mmCIF file with all atom_site columns, C-alpha atoms in Angstrom:
data_model
loop_
_atom_site.group_PDB
_atom_site.id
_atom_site.type_symbol
_atom_site.label_atom_id
_atom_site.label_alt_id
_atom_site.label_comp_id
_atom_site.label_asym_id
_atom_site.label_entity_id
_atom_site.label_seq_id
_atom_site.pdbx_PDB_ins_code
_atom_site.Cartn_x
_atom_site.Cartn_y
_atom_site.Cartn_z
_atom_site.occupancy
_atom_site.B_iso_or_equiv
_atom_site.pdbx_formal_charge
_atom_site.auth_seq_id
_atom_site.auth_comp_id
_atom_site.auth_asym_id
_atom_site.auth_atom_id
_atom_site.pdbx_PDB_model_num
ATOM 1   C CA . MET A 1 1   ? 0.092   0.101  0.236   1.00 0.00 ? 1   MET A CA 1
ATOM 2   C CA . ASP A 1 2   ? 1.047   3.684  -0.323  1.00 0.00 ? 2   ASP A CA 1
ATOM 3   C CA . VAL A 1 3   ? 1.786   5.282  3.087   1.00 0.00 ? 3   VAL A CA 1
ATOM 4   C CA . LEU A 1 4   ? 1.588   9.156  2.698   1.00 0.00 ? 4   LEU A CA 1
ATOM 5   C CA . TYR A 1 5   ? 3.080   11.857 5.318   1.00 0.00 ? 5   TYR A CA 1
ATOM 6   C CA . PHE A 1 6   ? 2.132   15.191 5.415   1.00 0.00 ? 6   PHE A CA 1
ATOM 7   C CA . ALA A 1 7   ? 3.029   18.518 7.528   1.00 0.00 ? 7   ALA A CA 1
ATOM 8   C CA . TRP A 1 8   ? 5.604   17.873 10.066  1.00 0.00 ? 8   TRP A CA 1
ATOM 9   C CA . VAL A 1 9   ? 5.161   14.308 9.679   1.00 0.00 ? 9   VAL A CA 1
ATOM 10  C CA . ARG A 1 10  ? 6.728   14.496 6.493   1.00 0.00 ? 10  ARG A CA 1
ATOM 11  C CA . GLU A 1 11  ? 9.668   16.693 7.463   1.00 0.00 ? 11  GLU A CA 1
ATOM 12  C CA . ARG A 1 12  ? 10.447  14.350 10.269  1.00 0.00 ? 12  ARG A CA 1
ATOM 13  C CA . ILE A 1 13  ? 10.246  10.828 8.363   1.00 0.00 ? 13  ILE A CA 1
ATOM 14  C CA . GLY A 1 14  ? 11.851  12.864 5.597   1.00 0.00 ? 14  GLY A CA 1
ATOM 15  C CA . LEU A 1 15  ? 9.722   11.828 2.716   1.00 0.00 ? 15  LEU A CA 1
ATOM 16  C CA . PRO A 1 16  ? 6.101   12.540 1.637   1.00 0.00 ? 16  PRO A CA 1
ATOM 17  C CA . LYS A 1 17  ? 5.222   8.740  0.256   1.00 0.00 ? 17  LYS A CA 1
ATOM 18  C CA . GLU A 1 18  ? 6.686   5.722  0.368   1.00 0.00 ? 18  GLU A CA 1
ATOM 19  C CA . ARG A 1 19  ? 5.237   2.100  -0.892  1.00 0.00 ? 19  ARG A CA 1
ATOM 20  C CA . ILE A 1 20  ? 5.085   -0.320 2.185   1.00 0.00 ? 20  ILE A CA 1
ATOM 21  C CA . GLU A 1 21  ? 4.580   -4.105 1.902   1.00 0.00 ? 21  GLU A CA 1
ATOM 22  C CA . THR A 1 22  ? 2.860   -4.808 5.562   1.00 0.00 ? 22  THR A CA 1
ATOM 23  C CA . THR A 1 23  ? 0.980   -7.765 6.875   1.00 0.00 ? 23  THR A CA 1
ATOM 24  C CA . ALA A 1 24  ? -0.429  -5.349 9.510   1.00 0.00 ? 24  ALA A CA 1
ATOM 25  C CA . ALA A 1 25  ? -4.205  -5.970 10.488  1.00 0.00 ? 25  ALA A CA 1
ATOM 26  C CA . THR A 1 26  ? -4.760  -2.209 11.342  1.00 0.00 ? 26  THR A CA 1
ATOM 27  C CA . VAL A 1 27  ? -3.609  1.200  11.230  1.00 0.00 ? 27  VAL A CA 1
ATOM 28  C CA . ALA A 1 28  ? -1.876  0.657  15.115  1.00 0.00 ? 28  ALA A CA 1
ATOM 29  C CA . GLU A 1 29  ? 0.228   -2.197 13.932  1.00 0.00 ? 29  GLU A CA 1
ATOM 30  C CA . LEU A 1 30  ? 1.381   -0.299 11.037  1.00 0.00 ? 30  LEU A CA 1
ATOM 31  C CA . VAL A 1 31  ? 2.550   2.046  13.533  1.00 0.00 ? 31  VAL A CA 1
ATOM 32  C CA . GLU A 1 32  ? 4.326   -0.327 15.493  1.00 0.00 ? 32  GLU A CA 1
ATOM 33  C CA . GLU A 1 33  ? 6.072   -1.524 12.487  1.00 0.00 ? 33  GLU A CA 1
ATOM 34  C CA . LEU A 1 34  ? 7.048   1.660  11.201  1.00 0.00 ? 34  LEU A CA 1
ATOM 35  C CA . LYS A 1 35  ? 8.482   2.870  14.561  1.00 0.00 ? 35  LYS A CA 1
ATOM 36  C CA . ALA A 1 36  ? 10.616  -0.396 15.147  1.00 0.00 ? 36  ALA A CA 1
ATOM 37  C CA . ARG A 1 37  ? 11.942  0.663  11.526  1.00 0.00 ? 37  ARG A CA 1
ATOM 38  C CA . GLU A 1 38  ? 14.428  3.467  12.374  1.00 0.00 ? 38  GLU A CA 1
ATOM 39  C CA . GLU A 1 39  ? 14.595  6.345  14.729  1.00 0.00 ? 39  GLU A CA 1
ATOM 40  C CA . ARG A 1 40  ? 12.692  9.206  12.368  1.00 0.00 ? 40  ARG A CA 1
ATOM 41  C CA . TYR A 1 41  ? 9.725   7.023  12.424  1.00 0.00 ? 41  TYR A CA 1
ATOM 42  C CA . GLU A 1 42  ? 9.846   6.595  16.256  1.00 0.00 ? 42  GLU A CA 1
ATOM 43  C CA . ALA A 1 43  ? 10.150  10.475 16.424  1.00 0.00 ? 43  ALA A CA 1
ATOM 44  C CA . ALA A 1 44  ? 7.411   10.803 14.266  1.00 0.00 ? 44  ALA A CA 1
ATOM 45  C CA . PHE A 1 45  ? 4.992   8.455  16.012  1.00 0.00 ? 45  PHE A CA 1
ATOM 46  C CA . ALA A 1 46  ? 6.195   9.303  19.366  1.00 0.00 ? 46  ALA A CA 1
ATOM 47  C CA . ASP A 1 47  ? 2.771   10.585 20.345  1.00 0.00 ? 47  ASP A CA 1
ATOM 48  C CA . LEU A 1 48  ? -0.039  9.356  18.566  1.00 0.00 ? 48  LEU A CA 1
ATOM 49  C CA . SER A 1 49  ? -2.423  11.841 20.184  1.00 0.00 ? 49  SER A CA 1
ATOM 50  C CA . ALA A 1 50  ? -0.882  14.696 17.904  1.00 0.00 ? 50  ALA A CA 1
ATOM 51  C CA . LEU A 1 51  ? -1.767  12.551 14.829  1.00 0.00 ? 51  LEU A CA 1
ATOM 52  C CA . ARG A 1 52  ? -4.482  12.220 12.502  1.00 0.00 ? 52  ARG A CA 1
ATOM 53  C CA . VAL A 1 53  ? -5.233  9.168  10.008  1.00 0.00 ? 53  VAL A CA 1
ATOM 54  C CA . ALA A 1 54  ? -6.713  8.671  7.178   1.00 0.00 ? 54  ALA A CA 1
ATOM 55  C CA . VAL A 1 55  ? -7.826  5.558  5.281   1.00 0.00 ? 55  VAL A CA 1
ATOM 56  C CA . ASP A 1 56  ? -8.327  5.590  1.198   1.00 0.00 ? 56  ASP A CA 1
ATOM 57  C CA . GLN A 1 57  ? -8.739  9.267  1.977   1.00 0.00 ? 57  GLN A CA 1
ATOM 58  C CA . GLU A 1 58  ? -11.207 9.017  4.696   1.00 0.00 ? 58  GLU A CA 1
ATOM 59  C CA . LEU A 1 59  ? -10.844 10.495 8.246   1.00 0.00 ? 59  LEU A CA 1
ATOM 60  C CA . THR A 1 60  ? -10.465 7.298  10.734  1.00 0.00 ? 60  THR A CA 1
ATOM 61  C CA . ASP A 1 61  ? -8.983  5.849  13.837  1.00 0.00 ? 61  ASP A CA 1
ATOM 62  C CA . PHE A 1 62  ? -5.885  4.014  14.690  1.00 0.00 ? 62  PHE A CA 1
ATOM 63  C CA . ASP A 1 63  ? -7.830  0.752  15.276  1.00 0.00 ? 63  ASP A CA 1
ATOM 64  C CA . ALA A 1 64  ? -9.355  0.936  11.749  1.00 0.00 ? 64  ALA A CA 1
ATOM 65  C CA . PRO A 1 65  ? -8.526  -2.568 9.767   1.00 0.00 ? 65  PRO A CA 1
ATOM 66  C CA . LEU A 1 66  ? -6.193  -2.726 6.653   1.00 0.00 ? 66  LEU A CA 1
ATOM 67  C CA . ALA A 1 67  ? -7.719  -5.123 4.608   1.00 0.00 ? 67  ALA A CA 1
ATOM 68  C CA . GLY A 1 68  ? -7.930  -4.342 1.277   1.00 0.00 ? 68  GLY A CA 1
ATOM 69  C CA . VAL A 1 69  ? -6.745  -0.690 1.601   1.00 0.00 ? 69  VAL A CA 1
ATOM 70  C CA . ARG A 1 70  ? -4.614  1.024  -0.818  1.00 0.00 ? 70  ARG A CA 1
ATOM 71  C CA . GLU A 1 71  ? -3.449  4.081  0.859   1.00 0.00 ? 71  GLU A CA 1
ATOM 72  C CA . VAL A 1 72  ? -2.821  5.176  4.430   1.00 0.00 ? 72  VAL A CA 1
ATOM 73  C CA . ALA A 1 73  ? -1.960  8.827  5.217   1.00 0.00 ? 73  ALA A CA 1
ATOM 74  C CA . PHE A 1 74  ? -0.237  10.224 8.481   1.00 0.00 ? 74  PHE A CA 1
ATOM 75  C CA . PHE A 1 75  ? -0.895  13.735 9.528   1.00 0.00 ? 75  PHE A CA 1
ATOM 76  C CA . PRO A 1 76  ? -0.937  16.475 12.156  1.00 0.00 ? 76  PRO A CA 1
ATOM 77  C CA . PRO A 1 77  ? -4.518  17.833 13.126  1.00 0.00 ? 77  PRO A CA 1
ATOM 78  C CA . MET A 1 78  ? -5.739  19.792 10.255  1.00 0.00 ? 78  MET A CA 1
ATOM 79  C CA . THR A 1 79  ? -5.633  23.775 9.973   1.00 0.00 ? 79  THR A CA 1
ATOM 80  C CA . GLY A 1 80  ? -7.484  24.981 6.900   1.00 0.00 ? 80  GLY A CA 1
ATOM 81  C CA . GLY A 1 81  ? -9.653  27.821 6.447   1.00 0.00 ? 81  GLY A CA 1
ATOM 82  C CA . MET B 2 1   ? -21.750 23.421 -6.164  1.00 0.00 ? 1   MET B CA 1
ATOM 83  C CA . ARG B 2 2   ? -17.962 24.587 -7.039  1.00 0.00 ? 2   ARG B CA 1
ATOM 84  C CA . ILE B 2 3   ? -15.055 23.561 -5.200  1.00 0.00 ? 3   ILE B CA 1
ATOM 85  C CA . SER B 2 4   ? -11.539 24.646 -6.475  1.00 0.00 ? 4   SER B CA 1
ATOM 86  C CA . ILE B 2 5   ? -8.392  24.013 -4.855  1.00 0.00 ? 5   ILE B CA 1
ATOM 87  C CA . GLN B 2 6   ? -5.601  26.181 -6.745  1.00 0.00 ? 6   GLN B CA 1
ATOM 88  C CA . GLU B 2 7   ? -2.330  27.483 -6.272  1.00 0.00 ? 7   GLU B CA 1
ATOM 89  C CA . ALA B 2 8   ? -3.111  30.747 -8.352  1.00 0.00 ? 8   ALA B CA 1
ATOM 90  C CA . PRO B 2 9   ? -4.767  33.684 -6.703  1.00 0.00 ? 9   PRO B CA 1
ATOM 91  C CA . PHE B 2 10  ? -8.732  34.217 -7.182  1.00 0.00 ? 10  PHE B CA 1
ATOM 92  C CA . ASP B 2 11  ? -10.627 37.319 -7.635  1.00 0.00 ? 11  ASP B CA 1
ATOM 93  C CA . LEU B 2 12  ? -13.034 38.137 -5.205  1.00 0.00 ? 12  LEU B CA 1
ATOM 94  C CA . GLY B 2 13  ? -15.073 40.368 -7.102  1.00 0.00 ? 13  GLY B CA 1
ATOM 95  C CA . GLN B 2 14  ? -15.479 38.411 -9.972  1.00 0.00 ? 14  GLN B CA 1
ATOM 96  C CA . GLU B 2 15  ? -16.008 35.248 -8.125  1.00 0.00 ? 15  GLU B CA 1
ATOM 97  C CA . ALA B 2 16  ? -18.862 36.638 -6.205  1.00 0.00 ? 16  ALA B CA 1
ATOM 98  C CA . ASP B 2 17  ? -20.614 37.785 -9.211  1.00 0.00 ? 17  ASP B CA 1
ATOM 99  C CA . GLN B 2 18  ? -20.317 34.894 -10.956 1.00 0.00 ? 18  GLN B CA 1
ATOM 100 C CA . PHE B 2 19  ? -21.903 33.047 -8.328  1.00 0.00 ? 19  PHE B CA 1
ATOM 101 C CA . ALA B 2 20  ? -24.682 35.210 -7.928  1.00 0.00 ? 20  ALA B CA 1
ATOM 102 C CA . ALA B 2 21  ? -25.201 35.629 -11.782 1.00 0.00 ? 21  ALA B CA 1
ATOM 103 C CA . GLY B 2 22  ? -28.294 34.403 -13.370 1.00 0.00 ? 22  GLY B CA 1
ATOM 104 C CA . ARG B 2 23  ? -30.407 33.273 -10.194 1.00 0.00 ? 23  ARG B CA 1
ATOM 105 C CA . VAL B 2 24  ? -33.991 34.914 -9.478  1.00 0.00 ? 24  VAL B CA 1
ATOM 106 C CA . ASP B 2 25  ? -34.720 32.705 -6.545  1.00 0.00 ? 25  ASP B CA 1
ATOM 107 C CA . MET B 2 26  ? -32.007 33.373 -4.490  1.00 0.00 ? 26  MET B CA 1
ATOM 108 C CA . GLY B 2 27  ? -32.472 36.413 -2.309  1.00 0.00 ? 27  GLY B CA 1
ATOM 109 C CA . ALA B 2 28  ? -29.101 36.157 -0.319  1.00 0.00 ? 28  ALA B CA 1
ATOM 110 C CA . ILE B 2 29  ? -25.699 35.528 -1.310  1.00 0.00 ? 29  ILE B CA 1
ATOM 111 C CA . VAL B 2 30  ? -23.047 35.472 1.574   1.00 0.00 ? 30  VAL B CA 1
ATOM 112 C CA . THR B 2 31  ? -19.389 35.219 0.770   1.00 0.00 ? 31  THR B CA 1
ATOM 113 C CA . PHE B 2 32  ? -16.851 34.852 3.592   1.00 0.00 ? 32  PHE B CA 1
ATOM 114 C CA . THR B 2 33  ? -13.059 35.537 2.276   1.00 0.00 ? 33  THR B CA 1
ATOM 115 C CA . GLY B 2 34  ? -10.208 34.397 4.320   1.00 0.00 ? 34  GLY B CA 1
ATOM 116 C CA . VAL B 2 35  ? -6.962  36.391 4.313   1.00 0.00 ? 35  VAL B CA 1
ATOM 117 C CA . VAL B 2 36  ? -3.184  35.862 5.545   1.00 0.00 ? 36  VAL B CA 1
ATOM 118 C CA . ARG B 2 37  ? -2.757  37.973 8.637   1.00 0.00 ? 37  ARG B CA 1
ATOM 119 C CA . ASN B 2 38  ? 0.211   39.345 9.701   1.00 0.00 ? 38  ASN B CA 1
ATOM 120 C CA . SER B 2 39  ? 1.894   38.258 12.963  1.00 0.00 ? 39  SER B CA 1
ATOM 121 C CA . ALA B 2 40  ? 1.594   40.290 16.281  1.00 0.00 ? 40  ALA B CA 1
ATOM 122 C CA . LYS B 2 41  ? 4.825   41.453 15.824  1.00 0.00 ? 41  LYS B CA 1
ATOM 123 C CA . GLY B 2 42  ? 4.482   42.055 12.236  1.00 0.00 ? 42  GLY B CA 1
ATOM 124 C CA . ASP B 2 43  ? 7.201   39.894 11.156  1.00 0.00 ? 43  ASP B CA 1
ATOM 125 C CA . LEU B 2 44  ? 5.549   36.979 9.434   1.00 0.00 ? 44  LEU B CA 1
ATOM 126 C CA . ALA B 2 45  ? 7.224   36.525 6.148   1.00 0.00 ? 45  ALA B CA 1
ATOM 127 C CA . ALA B 2 46  ? 5.406   34.103 4.362   1.00 0.00 ? 46  ALA B CA 1
ATOM 128 C CA . MET B 2 47  ? 3.199   31.172 4.748   1.00 0.00 ? 47  MET B CA 1
ATOM 129 C CA . GLU B 2 48  ? 2.824   27.990 3.263   1.00 0.00 ? 48  GLU B CA 1
ATOM 130 C CA . ILE B 2 49  ? -0.326  25.953 2.959   1.00 0.00 ? 49  ILE B CA 1
ATOM 131 C CA . GLU B 2 50  ? -0.084  21.922 1.913   1.00 0.00 ? 50  GLU B CA 1
ATOM 132 C CA . HIS B 2 51  ? -2.788  19.701 1.123   1.00 0.00 ? 51  HIS B CA 1
ATOM 133 C CA . TYR B 2 52  ? -3.635  16.121 0.540   1.00 0.00 ? 52  TYR B CA 1
ATOM 134 C CA . PRO B 2 53  ? -4.421  16.352 -3.341  1.00 0.00 ? 53  PRO B CA 1
ATOM 135 C CA . GLY B 2 54  ? -7.406  14.153 -3.888  1.00 0.00 ? 54  GLY B CA 1
ATOM 136 C CA . MET B 2 55  ? -8.940  13.859 0.084   1.00 0.00 ? 55  MET B CA 1
ATOM 137 C CA . THR B 2 56  ? -8.834  17.823 -0.047  1.00 0.00 ? 56  THR B CA 1
ATOM 138 C CA . GLU B 2 57  ? -11.349 17.660 -2.988  1.00 0.00 ? 57  GLU B CA 1
ATOM 139 C CA . LYS B 2 58  ? -13.551 14.672 -1.600  1.00 0.00 ? 58  LYS B CA 1
ATOM 140 C CA . ALA B 2 59  ? -13.522 16.348 2.335   1.00 0.00 ? 59  ALA B CA 1
ATOM 141 C CA . ILE B 2 60  ? -14.944 19.607 0.968   1.00 0.00 ? 60  ILE B CA 1
ATOM 142 C CA . GLU B 2 61  ? -17.540 17.916 -1.342  1.00 0.00 ? 61  GLU B CA 1
ATOM 143 C CA . ALA B 2 62  ? -19.100 16.076 1.596   1.00 0.00 ? 62  ALA B CA 1
ATOM 144 C CA . ILE B 2 63  ? -19.021 19.304 4.054   1.00 0.00 ? 63  ILE B CA 1
ATOM 145 C CA . ALA B 2 64  ? -20.939 20.811 1.314   1.00 0.00 ? 64  ALA B CA 1
ATOM 146 C CA . GLN B 2 65  ? -22.806 18.085 0.746   1.00 0.00 ? 65  GLN B CA 1
ATOM 147 C CA . GLN B 2 66  ? -23.973 18.409 4.704   1.00 0.00 ? 66  GLN B CA 1
ATOM 148 C CA . ALA B 2 67  ? -24.739 22.039 4.571   1.00 0.00 ? 67  ALA B CA 1
ATOM 149 C CA . LYS B 2 68  ? -26.777 21.706 1.202   1.00 0.00 ? 68  LYS B CA 1
ATOM 150 C CA . ASP B 2 69  ? -28.983 18.929 3.274   1.00 0.00 ? 69  ASP B CA 1
ATOM 151 C CA . ARG B 2 70  ? -28.959 21.078 6.544   1.00 0.00 ? 70  ARG B CA 1
ATOM 152 C CA . TRP B 2 71  ? -30.159 24.446 4.817   1.00 0.00 ? 71  TRP B CA 1
ATOM 153 C CA . SER B 2 72  ? -32.152 25.407 1.919   1.00 0.00 ? 72  SER B CA 1
ATOM 154 C CA . LEU B 2 73  ? -29.535 26.473 -0.387  1.00 0.00 ? 73  LEU B CA 1
ATOM 155 C CA . GLY B 2 74  ? -29.523 26.990 -4.140  1.00 0.00 ? 74  GLY B CA 1
ATOM 156 C CA . ASP B 2 75  ? -25.737 26.851 -4.474  1.00 0.00 ? 75  ASP B CA 1
ATOM 157 C CA . VAL B 2 76  ? -22.221 26.435 -2.363  1.00 0.00 ? 76  VAL B CA 1
ATOM 158 C CA . MET B 2 77  ? -19.036 27.381 -3.573  1.00 0.00 ? 77  MET B CA 1
ATOM 159 C CA . VAL B 2 78  ? -15.704 26.619 -1.991  1.00 0.00 ? 78  VAL B CA 1
ATOM 160 C CA . ILE B 2 79  ? -12.092 27.932 -3.279  1.00 0.00 ? 79  ILE B CA 1
ATOM 161 C CA . HIS B 2 80  ? -9.093  27.161 -1.430  1.00 0.00 ? 80  HIS B CA 1
ATOM 162 C CA . ARG B 2 81  ? -5.389  28.210 -2.174  1.00 0.00 ? 81  ARG B CA 1
ATOM 163 C CA . TYR B 2 82  ? -2.413  26.152 -1.347  1.00 0.00 ? 82  TYR B CA 1
ATOM 164 C CA . GLY B 2 83  ? 1.606   26.993 -1.938  1.00 0.00 ? 83  GLY B CA 1
ATOM 165 C CA . ARG B 2 84  ? 3.198   30.219 -0.435  1.00 0.00 ? 84  ARG B CA 1
ATOM 166 C CA . LEU B 2 85  ? 1.089   33.182 0.338   1.00 0.00 ? 85  LEU B CA 1
ATOM 167 C CA . VAL B 2 86  ? 2.221   36.635 2.153   1.00 0.00 ? 86  VAL B CA 1
ATOM 168 C CA . PRO B 2 87  ? 0.228   38.540 4.605   1.00 0.00 ? 87  PRO B CA 1
ATOM 169 C CA . GLY B 2 88  ? -3.004  40.300 3.115   1.00 0.00 ? 88  GLY B CA 1
ATOM 170 C CA . ASP B 2 89  ? -3.172  37.215 0.443   1.00 0.00 ? 89  ASP B CA 1
ATOM 171 C CA . LYS B 2 90  ? -6.637  35.974 0.233   1.00 0.00 ? 90  LYS B CA 1
ATOM 172 C CA . ILE B 2 91  ? -6.278  32.008 0.941   1.00 0.00 ? 91  ILE B CA 1
ATOM 173 C CA . MET B 2 92  ? -9.892  30.926 0.588   1.00 0.00 ? 92  MET B CA 1
ATOM 174 C CA . MET B 2 93  ? -13.621 32.009 0.127   1.00 0.00 ? 93  MET B CA 1
ATOM 175 C CA . VAL B 2 94  ? -16.467 30.488 0.796   1.00 0.00 ? 94  VAL B CA 1
ATOM 176 C CA . ALA B 2 95  ? -20.304 31.704 -0.722  1.00 0.00 ? 95  ALA B CA 1
ATOM 177 C CA . THR B 2 96  ? -23.579 30.276 -0.088  1.00 0.00 ? 96  THR B CA 1
ATOM 178 C CA . ALA B 2 97  ? -26.962 31.153 -2.001  1.00 0.00 ? 97  ALA B CA 1
ATOM 179 C CA . SER B 2 98  ? -30.197 30.827 -0.391  1.00 0.00 ? 98  SER B CA 1
ATOM 180 C CA . PRO B 2 99  ? -33.654 32.213 -0.895  1.00 0.00 ? 99  PRO B CA 1
ATOM 181 C CA . HIS B 2 100 ? -33.295 33.585 2.931   1.00 0.00 ? 100 HIS B CA 1
ATOM 182 C CA . ARG B 2 101 ? -30.399 35.062 4.528   1.00 0.00 ? 101 ARG B CA 1
ATOM 183 C CA . VAL B 2 102 ? -30.520 33.006 7.745   1.00 0.00 ? 102 VAL B CA 1
ATOM 184 C CA . ASP B 2 103 ? -29.615 29.887 5.868   1.00 0.00 ? 103 ASP B CA 1
ATOM 185 C CA . ALA B 2 104 ? -26.785 31.469 3.853   1.00 0.00 ? 104 ALA B CA 1
ATOM 186 C CA . PHE B 2 105 ? -25.140 33.081 6.733   1.00 0.00 ? 105 PHE B CA 1
ATOM 187 C CA . GLU B 2 106 ? -25.407 29.823 9.204   1.00 0.00 ? 106 GLU B CA 1
ATOM 188 C CA . ALA B 2 107 ? -24.567 27.555 6.139   1.00 0.00 ? 107 ALA B CA 1
ATOM 189 C CA . ALA B 2 108 ? -21.304 29.651 5.381   1.00 0.00 ? 108 ALA B CA 1
ATOM 190 C CA . GLU B 2 109 ? -20.595 29.584 9.164   1.00 0.00 ? 109 GLU B CA 1
ATOM 191 C CA . PHE B 2 110 ? -20.930 25.618 9.269   1.00 0.00 ? 110 PHE B CA 1
ATOM 192 C CA . LEU B 2 111 ? -19.039 25.281 6.153   1.00 0.00 ? 111 LEU B CA 1
ATOM 193 C CA . MET B 2 112 ? -15.883 27.538 8.119   1.00 0.00 ? 112 MET B CA 1
ATOM 194 C CA . ASP B 2 113 ? -15.989 25.613 11.064  1.00 0.00 ? 113 ASP B CA 1
ATOM 195 C CA . TYR B 2 114 ? -15.628 22.371 9.303   1.00 0.00 ? 114 TYR B CA 1
ATOM 196 C CA . LEU B 2 115 ? -13.189 23.394 6.618   1.00 0.00 ? 115 LEU B CA 1
ATOM 197 C CA . LYS B 2 116 ? -10.669 24.438 9.164   1.00 0.00 ? 116 LYS B CA 1
ATOM 198 C CA . SER B 2 117 ? -10.580 21.221 11.097  1.00 0.00 ? 117 SER B CA 1
ATOM 199 C CA . ARG B 2 118 ? -11.795 18.408 8.945   1.00 0.00 ? 118 ARG B CA 1
ATOM 200 C CA . ALA B 2 119 ? -10.468 19.838 5.502   1.00 0.00 ? 119 ALA B CA 1
ATOM 201 C CA . PRO B 2 120 ? -6.975  18.373 4.948   1.00 0.00 ? 120 PRO B CA 1
ATOM 202 C CA . PHE B 2 121 ? -4.404  21.700 5.183   1.00 0.00 ? 121 PHE B CA 1
ATOM 203 C CA . TRP B 2 122 ? -1.682  22.464 6.899   1.00 0.00 ? 122 TRP B CA 1
ATOM 204 C CA . LYS B 2 123 ? -0.184  25.916 7.508   1.00 0.00 ? 123 LYS B CA 1
ATOM 205 C CA . LYS B 2 124 ? 3.676   26.453 7.827   1.00 0.00 ? 124 LYS B CA 1
ATOM 206 C CA . GLU B 2 125 ? 4.481   30.161 9.213   1.00 0.00 ? 125 GLU B CA 1
ATOM 207 C CA . PHE B 2 126 ? 7.913   31.622 8.296   1.00 0.00 ? 126 PHE B CA 1
ATOM 208 C CA . ALA B 2 127 ? 8.850   34.788 10.675  1.00 0.00 ? 127 ALA B CA 1
ATOM 209 C CA . ALA B 2 128 ? 12.133  36.198 11.373  1.00 0.00 ? 128 ALA B CA 1
ATOM 210 C CA . ASP B 2 129 ? 12.786  33.869 14.066  1.00 0.00 ? 129 ASP B CA 1
ATOM 211 C CA . GLY B 2 130 ? 12.271  30.794 12.161  1.00 0.00 ? 130 GLY B CA 1
ATOM 212 C CA . ALA B 2 131 ? 9.406   28.640 10.623  1.00 0.00 ? 131 ALA B CA 1
ATOM 213 C CA . ASP B 2 132 ? 6.739   26.517 12.295  1.00 0.00 ? 132 ASP B CA 1
ATOM 214 C CA . TRP B 2 133 ? 3.809   24.689 11.516  1.00 0.00 ? 133 TRP B CA 1
ATOM 215 C CA . VAL B 2 134 ? 0.724   26.352 12.641  1.00 0.00 ? 134 VAL B CA 1
ATOM 216 C CA . ALA B 2 135 ? -1.311  23.954 15.309  1.00 0.00 ? 135 ALA B CA 1
ATOM 217 C CA . ALA B 2 136 ? -4.772  23.505 15.362  1.00 0.00 ? 136 ALA B CA 1
ATOM 218 C CA . LYS B 2 137 ? -6.619  25.058 18.118  1.00 0.00 ? 137 LYS B CA 1
ATOM 219 C CA . ASP B 2 138 ? -9.032  23.560 21.062  1.00 0.00 ? 138 ASP B CA 1
ATOM 220 C CA . GLU B 2 139 ? -11.580 26.179 20.131  1.00 0.00 ? 139 GLU B CA 1
ATOM 221 C CA . ASP B 2 140 ? -11.574 25.097 16.238  1.00 0.00 ? 140 ASP B CA 1
ATOM 222 C CA . GLU B 2 141 ? -12.406 21.469 17.416  1.00 0.00 ? 141 GLU B CA 1
ATOM 223 C CA . ASP B 2 142 ? -15.053 22.814 20.006  1.00 0.00 ? 142 ASP B CA 1
ATOM 224 C CA . ALA B 2 143 ? -16.828 24.932 17.494  1.00 0.00 ? 143 ALA B CA 1
ATOM 225 C CA . LEU B 2 144 ? -17.891 21.949 15.832  1.00 0.00 ? 144 LEU B CA 1
ATOM 226 C CA . SER B 2 145 ? -19.969 21.023 18.624  1.00 0.00 ? 145 SER B CA 1
ATOM 227 C CA . ARG B 2 146 ? -22.249 23.769 18.321  1.00 0.00 ? 146 ARG B CA 1
ATOM 228 C CA . TRP B 2 147 ? -23.274 21.898 14.860  1.00 0.00 ? 147 TRP B CA 1
#
């Protein structure tokens, strides 16, 4: 699946998008997998309460299932308007 | 319903005129325009707005559809810019058309409240002492509860 990062999450991880092969069943499991990879992921995902997640471009929760999902995005709370 | 996510500036008067044109059943047109405000110290050099192409359009369509379901609206328009802007630049506008003004005003406020915290935009401010992402405010989240 494609994993996208925006705003300071993108800056901390150092890239806007990457393709990830995962067997994670939920967003939370994917986060754990990413955090185990490298320090920069650990830093980006240190405080999940400061993050929001979208699955296939719909805002959702960290316990959302990943079966059949094409795109997951992580970002801070939105500041539009 | 027109939704435009664009880097280019927009002409407020022209957009408002076009939005209002050709309708004889809409007694009220409300427009709101968001402008890049300088910092209290007056040292904001620029603001960069990032968004999530694809999700942005979908999220705004869903918000606009909710407004249309809830109020008596003939039409809704949302323009939101991204990229680099400087103080005084217009960031975004919403327009609502309704037979009566209460619906037009309320729907415009609803759209603004939801665009603030449910449309995937992020702002980074560049000032004299460095660059910082604008943090979401609790009151923006609280504003949703009144709807």
